[in-house]
Amino acid sequence: MKIKGIIMIIMVLMLFNCKQNEIRSDADVTKIKNDEKINLMPIPKDMHLSKGRHYINENFKLSVEGQIGKMTTNNATRFLRRLSGRTGLFLDQDFITTKSKCDSAELKIISGGIGKVKLNVDESYSLEVSEDGIGLFANNGNGIIYGLETLLQLLKADENGYYFTNCKIEDEPRFPWRGLMIDVCRHFYPINVIKRNIDAMLAMKMNVLHLHLSEDQGFRIESKVFPKLHEKGSDGLYFTQNQMKEIIEYARVRGIRVYPEFDMPSHSTSWFLGYPKLSSLDTVYSVERTWGVQDPAMNPANEYTYQFLDKFIGEMSELFPDEYFHIGGDENNGIHWKKNKDIQKYMKENEIKDKHELQTKFNQRILKILTKYNKKMVGWDEILQPNMPNNIIIQSWRGKEAMIEAAKKSYNTILSNGYYIDLFWDTERHYLNDPIIKDANLSPDVEKNILGGEVTSWAEFTKAENVDSRIWPRTAAIAERFWSPKYVKNVDDMYRRLETVSFHLEELGLTHIKNREMGMRRLTNNEDVNSLRNLVNVVEPIENYTRHRRGEKKRYLQQSPLTRVVDISYSDAPIARKIRKATNEYIKKYSSETTEKSSLYFTNNPKQYLINELNKLSNNHKKLELIIANSPVLKEIKPLSENISKVAKIGLETIDHLESNKKFSQKKEQELLKILTDFKKPIAELEIRIVSAVEKLVMVASGE
Amino acid sequence: MKIKGIIMIIMVLMLFNCKQNEIRSDADVTKIKNDEKINLMPIPKDMHLSKGRHYINENFKLSVEGQIGKMTTNNATRFLRRLSGRTGLFLDQDFITTKSKCDSAELKIISGGIGKVKLNVDESYSLEVSEDGIGLFANNGNGIIYGLETLLQLLKADENGYYFTNCKIEDEPRFPWRGLMIDVCRHFYPINVIKRNIDAMLAMKMNVLHLHLSEDQGFRIESKVFPKLHEKGSDGLYFTQNQMKEIIEYARVRGIRVYPEFDMPSHSTSWFLGYPKLSSLDTVYSVERTWGVQDPAMNPANEYTYQFLDKFIGEMSELFPDEYFHIGGDENNGIHWKKNKDIQKYMKENEIKDKHELQTKFNQRILKILTKYNKKMVGWDEILQPNMPNNIIIQSWRGKEAMIEAAKKSYNTILSNGYYIDLFWDTERHYLNDPIIKDANLSPDVEKNILGGEVTSWAEFTKAENVDSRIWPRTAAIAERFWSPKYVKNVDDMYRRLETVSFHLEELGLTHIKNREMGMRRLTNNEDVNSLRNLVNVVEPIENYTRHRRGEKKRYLQQSPLTRVVDISYSDAPIARKIRKATNEYIKKYSSETTEKSSLYFTNNPKQYLINELNKLSNNHKKLELIIANSPVLKEIKPLSENISKVAKIGLETIDHLESNKKFSQKKEQELLKILTDFKKPIAELEIRIVSAVEKLVMVASGE
């Protein structure tokens, strides 16, 4: 055993030594793709593909050796079942155990240590595929499970069967903190929703799950010390401690740290139903059903608050083994603090001049409690105030300035600004948002303070049914930002790979594709969904937080339905994106201005693509109208559907014009642009995302 | 409060008094449908529809009064969310509590008592919908939650919006035991799979969940007394006791009893990994990976066995509050008993002449233990042996004779024979299988011993991903058999309603529709699934247990993939069924033999339907071939796809012949029938289910 161990270590060292850390250009990444159309996401740090193929059949076996723990055995077993599931191959191996060493195995897994979930753990791995066999080496289980995900992404097929592309991969992440925050408060998700998202996180090599567990709208974890927290503050919708342990273990085996957020002093109404003494105002509290910033806040002038939080944090520190603990700290409007005479008196006595200073005081007390329980504090960027020690982590959400400032002051920071996936942005916008801001010109030492980032999934407009479709596939692109070298930023190639990645996420139980289809069946009352799908493919929910204002007087409540067209629509409508892309390609011949690169999507000519899609849309309203007539829930999209057909007609007319070498008069141009501007107005919280493309066409087709 | 209570009781009594227990004919049920196309399933005992409609809008509210418990409040809240989800209406009410009494509410719910889960509890309810309001009355929560399910099924829409059809319904079940058995051993399902199936059971007014928890292939519940049972016998796949409590409570709130089955003395290999002393043969046991009857069995001659089982049953009796406890008792082949000298000696000493007598002896000991823990024994029909007392329940699976015999001997019995949904039968065959066998001529007293039935979902060929599609929607039709009056047996109308019911089950998270689509995306490697769907719509897995023989030497193992075409195929291929139906309609004009009633499906003429569908299929192989070429997992269906197109071509040719008033020669007929017979041969474990229809066409088109 000892000699073997040494050999293994030498093999691992040899492989790791041949790492080439040269900076590669964006073009190289494209080259990888052209070579073999590799669908890896995130792109590995260093990858060399060759022509050969390693075919597999029913005799495929894997072997594990070295230091093997549950992380490796569980994921190796899952690897076999997923491989078998995709290929239909009847693979004989059942459950991989620490004893599953098999000399004749095609896939040899050698691990230098068992997996750990801890910040800055070594997550690197080496993968080599050749006709003769497949080797996966890592210093510990974390690298092994990432290597298995990479290998599965390499699976392809040709007329001879399934194969892995021959390659040599040396991989490790760019950032050690690659997180997803899930808000389970505004809407609660059962444990299986969390689990399937953990599976998806692993597939995208993410390693931190941040659970936002308390809010004005709900307290979502069982407390045995203060049971009225979950009993009164959750409507019965919370994780038991046993369930939370289950989540933590499920994540641990997948190399993912789980840490909790308890938002304080504000965003805390749900605490006060059971423990009103914690609050700043003596009133009757109920679970908040509306969205937005609320006035209730904990009382920072009352010792009771700190005694309570000491006990509570003590309990939660034991439940969550991770060394980090998030205290929220955002959006305290100070209104209830102002209304409380004791707090005002306390401020005067202690010469605290404003709510910011008072919150810092509060945070300093909380920090002491956390330190006592061996936890490190994480908080939203509001906690970055003078007099806070720099062993806390700042999560930047309001802008990048705070993050840069924090990093310069040697605070560790993580970026979430730009990764708010509840804002209904395009994938591209998130993807190009780099944690290391180019213009900031940070020194390497300062850069090191930027640990990575977190995608934030706030839950005003998500329920268990549609939350996956809000998180995925866009989060996969952000995960690539956190993992891959900085130069990987070819947007077209990202979208190409994302399509495959998104489809493969279904194997893990993710519902982002299938529940959209289900939603359409429900909306049409089980009629033909094709015409509704055509509409959904070109519209997007209005961006940012504009959905909060539902009409003039109406507003969303926690119990409002999330089953309307807006709720099943894409943040990144796929056909609209392709129409915009095709338009850019098409107008190149009419315009010298464009600097677009050649497209990855249109093997046919973009003109034909445009004509086909616009034709489909221009005829769509006639069909969808009939469906709408029988389904009152769809009535609200009738004008939207009509407008889409009109926009498409204008597009077709314009192309026709262009093709016959005619020009629109200035008057006609203005007329058309005015109509198109009208079509940009949101209807049923949705926007038509092909209007800008048709505008471009009109402008190109117009006289000088 | 007291006066109100009395008024309520009077109201309830008034409503229940006007029940009309007249026997209605099958034709009446059809009439109900023609009247208003009601989609209720199961059909209520007594129902009067009228023309009016109760429209709803955003102001819709419900009120609860009387004796209200968690069963009513939880389901009333769920009712609101489901109503809002289907209609997109922003209903204001959030969580219904025992205090949610509201005089202005449109829906008034009055309950005489809180819900209970117990055999023979009163499950009746009265529902009245009129323009002025909706009243739902029941003697307790069980009836209330069934009434809510009925009301939701009454939701329809027209150009004015959503409405409930005016009606008066008096409903109660025909049988008190309406069960579903889920085998979580051969493949394990996570808790959320069980929960969504519980939701579906409630929607179909089923009230018993029988969990098959131990098998040769796995021990699926945590034992604190004998932890090596789940630790060694489950591959880590089991329910913790906390999870089981969660399931039991989830079911309880939905009016569903949960009772466990621990199969003994056979089907018990997984017990012996941790506790080999329990077994009959001194050997090394491992979790069984193959299917079928196995030799291992508990040792009935060793006192240790009874001491062990006493403690174990004691532990489980506490965990499962239901008064019934299933001991399995099926398929003991006696081989290991024969091999054990001690057992042979014991038999000689006690004058036990065969394995049946020995098993009876064993069962009598187990019965004593169960009685000690206040449990009543349930077992598969093998336990019906002389010398067993008649306070046990016999679950009939091998045939109906055993059930009739048992009922006559005053045993309580439940029927499962004919409800084995793992046999891949058509819905119709299950639906027409009545627990009260007509020809048996049982006296009313004997009939009373037949408590109902259980659908059995054995898990050789199901995983979490496809199990819903095996259970649903067929189980809904069986649930109607258990609930509705005996005369409800119009197959066409059942299929019509089942389509709607199946679609509505999606709202509960059931995956029977969406995972089929997902499976097709995976099989085609995310290419266009239309041609594969066309194939899937007309093929079915080979019936009964013929799938166990996979080719000549190969066999299925627990870890075998269940993602091939056969695994996403219907047991009741919808287009094949409609083609057979259309064929029967179409050939009526050529044949006087047929006695088919007018169809419910074909508003167009059946000839056109046939031509359209057969045309689609005859062209299908050309398209599917291209998909198959890129997806090796589909290679096995290539000949099947080819044959389908050929069958369809013969069908079209024959119709063409018929329409031109030509006849096939006898030789041609024989030739065609021979070809068609060949096409009946299974390929890739699948059968083409339109061959019989085309055969009929050929025969009609042939000379005398």
mmCIF file of C-alpha atoms in Angstrom, chain A residues 58 81 84-95 157-162 191-192 195-196 234-235 237 240 242-243 246 289 463 465 499-500 503-504 506-507 509-511 513-515 517-518 521-526 550 554-561 563-564 629-635 685, chain B residues 58 81 84-95 157-162 191-192 195-196 234-235 237 240 242-243 246 289 463 465 499-500 503-504 506-507 509-511 513-515 517-518 521-526 550 554-561 563-564 629-635 685:
data_model
loop_
_atom_site.group_PDB
_atom_site.id
_atom_site.type_symbol
_atom_site.label_atom_id
_atom_site.label_comp_id
_atom_site.label_asym_id
_atom_site.label_seq_id
_atom_site.Cartn_x
_atom_site.Cartn_y
_atom_site.Cartn_z
ATOM 1 C CA GLU A 58 -21.311 -2.336 -21.684
ATOM 2 C CA ARG A 81 -25.778 5.877 -13.343
ATOM 3 C CA SER A 84 -25.756 4.540 -18.180
ATOM 4 C CA GLY A 85 -28.832 6.775 -18.275
ATOM 5 C CA ARG A 86 -27.575 8.797 -21.230
ATOM 6 C CA THR A 87 -26.266 5.888 -23.244
ATOM 7 C CA GLY A 88 -28.695 3.118 -22.314
ATOM 8 C CA LEU A 89 -25.658 0.909 -21.679
ATOM 9 C CA PHE A 90 -26.227 -1.851 -19.127
ATOM 10 C CA LEU A 91 -23.181 -1.141 -16.964
ATOM 11 C CA ASP A 92 -22.657 -3.882 -14.397
ATOM 12 C CA GLN A 93 -21.014 -1.969 -11.543
ATOM 13 C CA ASP A 94 -23.512 -1.155 -8.828
ATOM 14 C CA PHE A 95 -22.316 0.910 -5.883
ATOM 15 C CA ALA A 157 -21.589 9.855 -29.970
ATOM 16 C CA ASP A 158 -21.022 8.960 -33.601
ATOM 17 C CA GLU A 159 -22.129 6.107 -35.836
ATOM 18 C CA ASN A 160 -19.823 3.741 -33.928
ATOM 19 C CA GLY A 161 -21.287 4.493 -30.514
ATOM 20 C CA TYR A 162 -20.501 6.593 -27.484
ATOM 21 C CA ILE A 191 -35.846 20.229 0.476
ATOM 22 C CA ASN A 192 -35.867 18.420 -2.882
ATOM 23 C CA LYS A 195 -31.104 19.244 -3.427
ATOM 24 C CA ARG A 196 -31.564 19.335 -7.173
ATOM 25 C CA SER A 234 -43.207 30.545 8.988
ATOM 26 C CA ASP A 235 -46.837 29.605 8.243
ATOM 27 C CA LEU A 237 -43.128 26.321 5.993
ATOM 28 C CA THR A 240 -36.505 21.124 10.429
ATOM 29 C CA ASN A 242 -32.941 17.261 10.618
ATOM 30 C CA GLN A 243 -33.770 18.403 7.126
ATOM 31 C CA GLU A 246 -29.686 16.400 5.349
ATOM 32 C CA ARG A 289 -47.168 39.521 2.674
ATOM 33 C CA LYS A 463 -41.990 29.372 -6.376
ATOM 34 C CA GLU A 465 -42.399 25.320 -9.667
ATOM 35 C CA GLU A 499 -27.765 25.116 -24.769
ATOM 36 C CA THR A 500 -26.194 21.695 -24.235
ATOM 37 C CA PHE A 503 -30.377 20.250 -21.586
ATOM 38 C CA HIS A 504 -28.041 18.047 -19.546
ATOM 39 C CA GLU A 506 -32.464 17.923 -16.762
ATOM 40 C CA GLU A 507 -30.814 14.626 -15.939
ATOM 41 C CA GLY A 509 -34.031 16.573 -11.955
ATOM 42 C CA LEU A 510 -33.939 20.282 -12.737
ATOM 43 C CA THR A 511 -37.280 21.509 -14.008
ATOM 44 C CA ILE A 513 -37.280 23.198 -19.282
ATOM 45 C CA LYS A 514 -40.102 20.849 -18.420
ATOM 46 C CA ASN A 515 -42.014 23.136 -16.098
ATOM 47 C CA GLU A 517 -43.862 23.320 -21.013
ATOM 48 C CA MET A 518 -46.129 22.294 -18.154
ATOM 49 C CA ARG A 521 -50.216 23.286 -20.956
ATOM 50 C CA ARG A 522 -51.932 24.804 -17.927
ATOM 51 C CA LEU A 523 -52.270 28.244 -19.520
ATOM 52 C CA THR A 524 -53.836 26.822 -22.676
ATOM 53 C CA ASN A 525 -56.009 24.453 -20.675
ATOM 54 C CA ASN A 526 -54.236 21.513 -22.325
ATOM 55 C CA ARG A 550 -48.509 45.692 -10.788
ATOM 56 C CA LYS A 554 -52.425 46.648 -7.274
ATOM 57 C CA ARG A 555 -49.389 44.956 -5.922
ATOM 58 C CA TYR A 556 -48.004 41.508 -5.633
ATOM 59 C CA LEU A 557 -48.495 39.578 -2.422
ATOM 60 C CA GLN A 558 -46.715 36.476 -1.231
ATOM 61 C CA GLN A 559 -49.792 34.433 -2.143
ATOM 62 C CA SER A 560 -50.174 35.887 -5.645
ATOM 63 C CA PRO A 561 -50.205 33.406 -8.506
ATOM 64 C CA THR A 563 -48.363 30.818 -13.141
ATOM 65 C CA ARG A 564 -49.072 33.524 -15.729
ATOM 66 C CA ALA A 629 -60.544 32.829 -26.482
ATOM 67 C CA ASN A 630 -60.953 29.670 -24.394
ATOM 68 C CA SER A 631 -58.514 30.501 -21.657
ATOM 69 C CA PRO A 632 -59.307 33.670 -19.660
ATOM 70 C CA VAL A 633 -55.897 33.622 -17.962
ATOM 71 C CA LEU A 634 -54.376 34.385 -21.375
ATOM 72 C CA LYS A 635 -56.587 37.383 -22.117
ATOM 73 C CA GLU A 685 -45.334 42.612 -17.476
ATOM 74 C CA GLU B 58 -60.392 38.221 -7.774
ATOM 75 C CA ARG B 81 -53.459 28.341 -4.350
ATOM 76 C CA SER B 84 -55.324 30.912 -8.268
ATOM 77 C CA GLY B 85 -52.660 28.960 -10.146
ATOM 78 C CA ARG B 86 -55.091 27.735 -12.786
ATOM 79 C CA THR B 87 -56.934 30.985 -13.278
ATOM 80 C CA GLY B 88 -54.183 33.519 -12.697
ATOM 81 C CA LEU B 89 -56.585 35.315 -10.347
ATOM 82 C CA PHE B 90 -54.915 37.346 -7.594
ATOM 83 C CA LEU B 91 -56.880 35.928 -4.668
ATOM 84 C CA ASP B 92 -56.200 37.846 -1.486
ATOM 85 C CA GLN B 93 -56.675 35.171 1.170
ATOM 86 C CA ASP B 94 -53.364 33.808 2.353
ATOM 87 C CA PHE B 95 -53.404 30.967 4.871
ATOM 88 C CA ALA B 157 -64.090 28.669 -18.399
ATOM 89 C CA ASP B 158 -65.983 30.452 -21.113
ATOM 90 C CA GLU B 159 -65.695 33.836 -22.783
ATOM 91 C CA ASN B 160 -66.915 35.499 -19.567
ATOM 92 C CA GLY B 161 -64.285 33.959 -17.339
ATOM 93 C CA TYR B 162 -63.916 31.102 -14.913
ATOM 94 C CA ILE B 191 -39.573 11.459 0.023
ATOM 95 C CA ASN B 192 -40.781 14.086 -2.464
ATOM 96 C CA LYS B 195 -45.408 13.177 -1.283
ATOM 97 C CA ARG B 196 -46.469 14.100 -4.784
ATOM 98 C CA SER B 234 -30.029 -0.316 1.884
ATOM 99 C CA ASP B 235 -26.935 0.984 0.033
ATOM 100 C CA LEU B 237 -31.047 4.525 0.401
ATOM 101 C CA THR B 240 -35.085 8.006 8.287
ATOM 102 C CA ASN B 242 -38.056 11.487 10.876
ATOM 103 C CA GLN B 243 -38.751 11.343 7.168
ATOM 104 C CA GLU B 246 -43.090 13.518 7.753
ATOM 105 C CA ARG B 289 -29.382 -7.064 -7.610
ATOM 106 C CA LYS B 463 -37.143 4.798 -10.847
ATOM 107 C CA GLU B 465 -37.836 9.593 -12.850
ATOM 108 C CA GLU B 499 -57.217 12.962 -20.292
ATOM 109 C CA THR B 500 -58.257 16.028 -18.296
ATOM 110 C CA PHE B 503 -53.289 16.951 -17.242
ATOM 111 C CA HIS B 504 -54.502 18.407 -13.945
ATOM 112 C CA GLU B 506 -49.339 18.031 -13.200
ATOM 113 C CA GLU B 507 -50.348 20.909 -10.960
ATOM 114 C CA GLY B 509 -45.931 18.144 -9.232
ATOM 115 C CA LEU B 510 -46.543 14.778 -10.865
ATOM 116 C CA THR B 511 -44.043 14.120 -13.629
ATOM 117 C CA ILE B 513 -46.209 13.890 -18.708
ATOM 118 C CA LYS B 514 -43.148 16.082 -18.453
ATOM 119 C CA ASN B 515 -40.605 13.363 -17.764
ATOM 120 C CA GLU B 517 -40.864 14.588 -22.863
ATOM 121 C CA MET B 518 -37.610 14.951 -20.978
ATOM 122 C CA ARG B 521 -35.001 14.957 -25.313
ATOM 123 C CA ARG B 522 -32.329 12.794 -23.730
ATOM 124 C CA LEU B 523 -32.833 9.920 -26.178
ATOM 125 C CA THR B 524 -32.569 12.194 -29.194
ATOM 126 C CA ASN B 525 -29.651 14.087 -27.667
ATOM 127 C CA ASN B 526 -31.766 17.236 -27.650
ATOM 128 C CA ARG B 550 -33.795 -9.366 -21.620
ATOM 129 C CA LYS B 554 -28.866 -10.996 -20.344
ATOM 130 C CA ARG B 555 -31.040 -9.902 -17.505
ATOM 131 C CA TYR B 556 -32.008 -6.731 -15.772
ATOM 132 C CA LEU B 557 -30.194 -5.721 -12.636
ATOM 133 C CA GLN B 558 -31.173 -3.151 -10.058
ATOM 134 C CA GLN B 559 -28.602 -0.761 -11.544
ATOM 135 C CA SER B 560 -29.711 -1.221 -15.164
ATOM 136 C CA PRO B 561 -30.675 1.930 -17.034
ATOM 137 C CA THR B 563 -34.039 5.534 -19.711
ATOM 138 C CA ARG B 564 -34.566 3.647 -22.973
ATOM 139 C CA ALA B 629 -28.234 7.799 -36.766
ATOM 140 C CA ASN B 630 -26.865 10.306 -34.268
ATOM 141 C CA SER B 631 -28.077 8.643 -31.116
ATOM 142 C CA PRO B 632 -26.749 5.114 -30.507
ATOM 143 C CA VAL B 633 -29.209 4.523 -27.655
ATOM 144 C CA LEU B 634 -31.980 4.603 -30.264
ATOM 145 C CA LYS B 635 -30.411 2.049 -32.584
ATOM 146 C CA GLU B 685 -39.190 -4.829 -25.453
#
